[in-house]
Amino acid sequence: MGEKIDKEIKSFILVNIDSVDQLEVLGLLSEHSTVEWTAEAVSRELRSNPDWAKSQLEFWQDWGLLLLNENSTFSYRPANPETAEIIARVVHCYRNNRTSVINLIYDKPSEKIKGLADAFKIRKEE
């Protein structure tokens, strides 16, 4: 049985991570922070589609974790040490407690499901 996931790590995952693949990209980038990444390189490392890898790099860039370099590569550059630290903790937790983290990611309701459920809520008439 896996370890209990720290509250701060759990919160980060619930708010920011929608898939295991997304967490894999984050882990790759943070664990190899000195590498300048292209979508093709991420795609090769994770055996994924290059277009998907590009979308993930752009997502993490928009989130403020990656810097787009002049040569069109991405570098891992969290905005502050606190962000870098929580990401390192999240990735460490995932690497060492994979099943619990995967269950956490996939047990949370997606926005689409929540929206659909909200549409069917019974409301009191005013």
Short mmCIF file of C-alpha atoms in Angstrom, two decimals:
data_model
loop_
_atom_site.label_atom_id
_atom_site.label_comp_id
_atom_site.label_asym_id
_atom_site.label_seq_id
_atom_site.Cartn_x
_atom_site.Cartn_y
_atom_site.Cartn_z
CA MET A 1 0.00 0.00 0.00
CA GLY A 2 1.29 3.47 -0.91
CA GLU A 3 2.23 6.25 1.45
CA LYS A 4 -0.20 8.99 2.33
CA ILE A 5 0.25 11.97 0.02
CA ASP A 6 1.21 15.24 1.72
CA LYS A 7 -1.61 17.83 1.71
CA GLU A 8 0.39 20.43 -0.27
CA ILE A 9 1.40 17.87 -2.92
CA LYS A 10 -2.16 16.59 -3.13
CA SER A 11 -3.48 20.12 -3.58
CA PHE A 12 -0.93 20.88 -6.33
CA ILE A 13 -1.88 17.72 -8.22
CA LEU A 14 -5.62 18.29 -7.88
CA VAL A 15 -5.38 21.88 -9.11
CA ASN A 16 -2.69 21.60 -11.79
CA ILE A 17 -2.38 18.05 -13.13
CA ASP A 18 -5.00 16.53 -15.42
CA SER A 19 -3.18 13.41 -16.60
CA VAL A 20 -0.29 11.12 -15.82
CA ASP A 21 1.25 12.09 -19.16
CA GLN A 22 1.21 15.73 -18.12
CA LEU A 23 2.98 14.79 -14.88
CA GLU A 24 5.52 12.74 -16.85
CA VAL A 25 6.38 15.83 -18.91
CA LEU A 26 6.73 17.91 -15.74
CA GLY A 27 9.00 15.25 -14.23
CA LEU A 28 11.16 15.07 -17.34
CA LEU A 29 11.58 18.84 -17.49
CA SER A 30 12.31 19.29 -13.80
CA GLU A 31 14.65 16.32 -13.46
CA HIS A 32 16.65 17.43 -16.50
CA SER A 33 16.52 21.16 -15.83
CA THR A 34 19.77 21.95 -17.66
CA VAL A 35 18.52 20.52 -20.97
CA GLU A 36 16.98 22.76 -23.63
CA TRP A 37 13.92 20.88 -24.86
CA THR A 38 12.17 20.68 -28.21
CA ALA A 39 8.82 19.01 -28.78
CA GLU A 40 10.61 16.31 -30.76
CA ALA A 41 13.02 15.59 -27.91
CA VAL A 42 10.20 15.37 -25.35
CA SER A 43 8.27 13.18 -27.77
CA ARG A 44 11.23 10.80 -28.15
CA GLU A 45 11.87 10.60 -24.41
CA LEU A 46 8.24 9.90 -23.54
CA ARG A 47 7.35 8.01 -26.71
CA SER A 48 4.52 10.38 -27.48
CA ASN A 49 3.16 12.38 -30.38
CA PRO A 50 5.29 15.48 -31.20
CA ASP A 51 2.20 17.70 -31.51
CA TRP A 52 1.03 16.60 -28.08
CA ALA A 53 4.52 17.18 -26.67
CA LYS A 54 4.51 20.68 -28.16
CA SER A 55 1.14 21.43 -26.57
CA GLN A 56 2.51 20.30 -23.20
CA LEU A 57 5.60 22.48 -23.52
CA GLU A 58 3.37 25.44 -24.39
CA PHE A 59 1.07 24.62 -21.46
CA TRP A 60 3.94 24.62 -18.97
CA GLN A 61 5.36 27.77 -20.60
CA ASP A 62 2.00 29.53 -20.13
CA TRP A 63 1.96 28.25 -16.56
CA GLY A 64 5.32 30.00 -16.01
CA LEU A 65 7.65 27.01 -15.71
CA LEU A 66 9.38 27.16 -19.06
CA LEU A 67 11.27 29.83 -20.91
CA LEU A 68 11.11 29.88 -24.71
CA ASN A 69 14.66 30.43 -25.92
CA GLU A 70 15.76 32.30 -29.05
CA ASN A 71 16.55 28.98 -30.75
CA SER A 72 12.93 27.80 -30.21
CA THR A 73 13.86 25.40 -27.41
CA PHE A 74 12.32 25.43 -23.94
CA SER A 75 14.25 25.66 -20.67
CA TYR A 76 12.90 24.75 -17.25
CA ARG A 77 12.78 28.02 -15.30
CA PRO A 78 10.24 28.15 -12.47
CA ALA A 79 9.36 31.70 -11.44
CA ASN A 80 10.57 31.24 -7.87
CA PRO A 81 12.30 28.76 -5.55
CA GLU A 82 9.03 27.84 -3.83
CA THR A 83 7.50 26.70 -7.13
CA ALA A 84 10.62 24.72 -7.99
CA GLU A 85 10.53 23.10 -4.55
CA ILE A 86 6.88 22.00 -4.69
CA ILE A 87 7.37 20.62 -8.20
CA ALA A 88 10.40 18.66 -7.03
CA ARG A 89 8.32 17.26 -4.17
CA VAL A 90 5.43 16.37 -6.48
CA VAL A 91 7.72 14.59 -8.93
CA HIS A 92 9.51 12.78 -6.09
CA CYS A 93 6.16 11.67 -4.66
CA TYR A 94 5.08 10.43 -8.09
CA ARG A 95 8.30 8.50 -8.66
CA ASN A 96 8.10 6.87 -5.21
CA ASN A 97 4.35 6.51 -4.77
CA ARG A 98 3.18 6.06 -8.34
CA THR A 99 -0.05 4.14 -7.72
CA SER A 100 -1.39 6.61 -5.14
CA VAL A 101 -0.59 9.60 -7.33
CA ILE A 102 -2.14 8.00 -10.42
CA ASN A 103 -5.27 7.16 -8.41
CA LEU A 104 -5.43 10.75 -7.17
CA ILE A 105 -5.21 12.13 -10.72
CA TYR A 106 -7.83 9.83 -12.18
CA ASP A 107 -10.20 9.87 -9.22
CA LYS A 108 -10.80 13.60 -9.45
CA PRO A 109 -13.81 14.58 -11.52
CA SER A 110 -13.04 16.31 -14.79
CA GLU A 111 -14.47 19.77 -15.50
CA LYS A 112 -16.65 18.29 -18.25
CA ILE A 113 -18.15 15.74 -15.88
CA LYS A 114 -18.67 18.37 -13.18
CA GLY A 115 -20.34 20.67 -15.73
CA LEU A 116 -22.62 17.91 -16.92
CA ALA A 117 -23.54 16.98 -13.36
CA ASP A 118 -24.27 20.62 -12.54
CA ALA A 119 -26.67 20.80 -15.50
CA PHE A 120 -28.77 18.04 -13.95
CA LYS A 121 -28.85 19.39 -10.40
CA ILE A 122 -32.34 19.87 -9.08
CA ARG A 123 -32.82 23.43 -7.92
CA LYS A 124 -35.53 24.86 -5.73
CA GLU A 125 -37.88 27.18 -7.51
CA GLU A 126 -37.63 30.68 -6.21
#
